XYZ file of C-alpha atoms in Angstrom:
193
model
C 60.312 81.092 46.921
C 56.603 80.806 47.744
C 55.644 83.795 45.615
C 54.794 81.610 42.573
C 52.113 79.997 44.741
C 50.677 83.449 45.443
C 50.511 84.049 41.691
C 48.884 80.637 41.271
C 46.275 81.384 43.951
C 45.372 84.692 42.283
C 45.178 83.076 38.849
C 43.089 80.129 40.112
C 40.595 82.372 41.891
C 40.866 85.215 39.352
C 41.050 87.809 42.131
C 43.865 90.196 43.001
C 42.909 89.934 46.686
C 43.773 86.219 46.551
C 47.393 87.188 45.819
C 47.600 89.227 49.031
C 45.803 86.596 51.110
C 48.198 83.969 49.780
C 51.197 86.159 50.636
C 49.882 86.604 54.191
C 49.449 82.835 54.549
C 52.974 82.259 53.212
C 54.411 84.868 55.581
C 52.583 83.272 58.519
C 53.957 79.826 57.760
C 57.466 81.219 57.270
C 57.312 83.107 60.570
C 56.118 80.010 62.436
C 58.978 77.968 60.969
C 61.548 80.475 62.205
C 59.885 80.689 65.620
C 59.929 76.885 65.872
C 63.699 76.962 65.351
C 64.791 80.214 67.004
C 62.830 80.097 70.250
C 64.015 76.665 71.394
C 67.586 77.741 70.651
C 67.066 80.999 72.554
C 65.832 78.942 75.518
C 69.036 76.917 75.279
C 71.042 80.087 75.843
C 70.309 79.628 79.546
C 72.675 76.671 79.383
C 75.730 78.902 79.057
C 78.054 76.117 80.093
C 77.050 74.226 76.934
C 77.182 77.204 74.574
C 80.229 76.013 72.608
C 78.794 72.521 72.113
C 75.427 73.967 71.055
C 77.182 76.279 68.585
C 79.094 73.360 67.084
C 75.926 71.276 66.878
C 73.966 74.132 65.243
C 76.774 74.783 62.754
C 76.974 71.058 61.896
C 73.186 70.941 61.509
C 73.278 73.873 59.051
C 76.165 72.265 57.122
C 74.345 68.923 57.107
C 71.159 70.476 55.764
C 73.153 72.302 53.090
C 74.884 69.068 52.060
C 71.564 67.214 51.981
C 70.039 69.915 49.753
C 73.138 69.818 47.545
C 72.929 66.036 47.097
C 69.140 65.645 46.976
C 68.075 68.337 44.499
C 64.638 66.929 43.598
C 61.513 68.563 44.925
C 58.525 66.332 45.557
C 55.989 66.869 42.752
C 53.023 67.068 45.117
C 54.398 70.400 46.394
C 54.035 72.024 42.972
C 50.302 72.715 43.256
C 49.187 73.850 46.678
C 45.619 75.067 47.214
C 45.318 78.526 48.814
C 43.784 77.000 51.953
C 47.054 75.172 52.684
C 49.623 77.883 51.918
C 50.497 78.607 55.571
C 51.238 74.914 56.157
C 53.244 74.724 52.904
C 55.212 77.836 53.875
C 55.969 76.410 57.324
C 57.164 73.087 55.893
C 59.173 74.709 53.072
C 60.851 77.155 55.460
C 61.720 74.313 57.833
C 63.043 72.163 54.975
C 65.131 74.982 53.543
C 66.549 76.009 56.903
C 65.135 79.550 57.181
C 65.481 79.598 60.954
C 68.601 77.439 60.993
C 70.525 80.023 59.000
C 69.927 82.522 61.831
C 70.787 80.171 64.713
C 74.622 80.339 64.529
C 74.437 84.133 64.542
C 71.917 84.136 67.380
C 74.114 81.791 69.399
C 77.031 84.195 69.409
C 79.076 84.059 66.211
C 79.924 87.717 66.906
C 80.931 87.068 70.527
C 84.695 87.153 70.215
C 85.132 89.980 67.739
C 86.363 92.749 70.028
C 87.848 94.982 67.333
C 84.660 95.491 65.328
C 82.102 97.721 67.053
C 79.315 96.509 64.733
C 79.858 92.890 65.733
C 80.150 93.874 69.387
C 76.818 95.737 69.172
C 75.160 92.765 67.455
C 76.509 90.430 70.130
C 75.146 92.677 72.905
C 71.715 92.871 71.281
C 71.369 89.225 70.362
C 72.929 87.574 73.418
C 70.128 85.601 75.064
C 67.294 88.042 74.388
C 64.037 86.415 73.253
C 62.661 89.803 72.164
C 65.535 90.175 69.720
C 64.895 86.649 68.394
C 61.273 87.660 67.755
C 62.362 90.928 66.112
C 64.849 89.084 63.881
C 62.153 86.599 62.841
C 59.615 89.383 62.165
C 62.100 91.479 60.191
C 63.194 88.465 58.154
C 59.554 87.563 57.446
C 58.746 91.158 56.429
C 61.717 91.233 54.037
C 60.658 87.863 52.592
C 57.078 89.048 52.156
C 58.066 92.355 50.550
C 60.513 90.838 48.079
C 58.322 87.820 47.298
C 55.249 90.067 47.114
C 56.920 92.359 44.609
C 57.879 89.384 42.428
C 54.439 87.778 42.734
C 52.591 91.008 41.943
C 54.864 91.764 38.980
C 54.358 88.319 37.480
C 50.615 88.324 38.189
C 49.955 91.863 36.971
C 52.343 92.301 34.040
C 54.250 89.192 33.028
C 51.753 86.366 33.402
C 51.971 82.621 33.748
C 53.511 82.075 30.319
C 56.557 84.173 31.295
C 56.901 82.256 34.553
C 56.781 78.834 32.911
C 59.326 79.790 30.220
C 61.830 81.684 32.378
C 61.918 79.744 35.645
C 65.266 79.585 37.410
C 66.135 77.412 40.375
C 68.101 78.819 43.313
C 68.393 75.541 45.242
C 72.115 75.203 44.516
C 72.781 78.757 45.740
C 70.677 78.111 48.859
C 72.459 74.827 49.654
C 75.893 76.429 49.213
C 74.917 79.424 51.381
C 73.843 77.070 54.199
C 77.161 75.213 53.951
C 79.080 78.511 53.935
C 77.278 79.958 56.967
C 77.583 76.673 58.872
C 81.259 76.376 57.962
C 82.001 79.941 59.036
C 80.167 79.338 62.315
C 82.078 76.119 62.932
C 85.408 77.746 62.050
C 84.628 80.598 64.425
C 83.798 78.274 67.330
C 86.717 75.921 66.835
């Protein structure tokens, strides 16, 4: 959801290149947030004896974050206007607060491990199981998808629709995001228990 800040950066500086620089800063912050979550959890995979407990803890953490976002639906006002020089930091903090890396942790920790009948899940389990390179690839692919989709929205609003459209037609996906965290955490917890 950082793409409106990319539009804002381009409008403030009146340069199309500012849009792309802002998107790169947002992608960098998002990637760092996922790395900060995924890599410590991938290191924990060495503690195979504690895998079930870690899975339960990660699932409860995702559910807890989803419940917190469901209950506390207010965004701090100071986050509404972020200067382009601080977009990477904003992206990192927003991705951490919204659980970008946390959503991937239950899957990375082996949600697919016991599904023997589905070859797709078995392949995912083989690829993901304890491999730091796969964690990096997942984070990079997720960041690329976020940047492409957010970039398309930001460019469309900046180039064709404008700020007036954005201010009159804003929609908030926080409820959907909170419920998706609770769902993924609940499915992970159900799978482990």
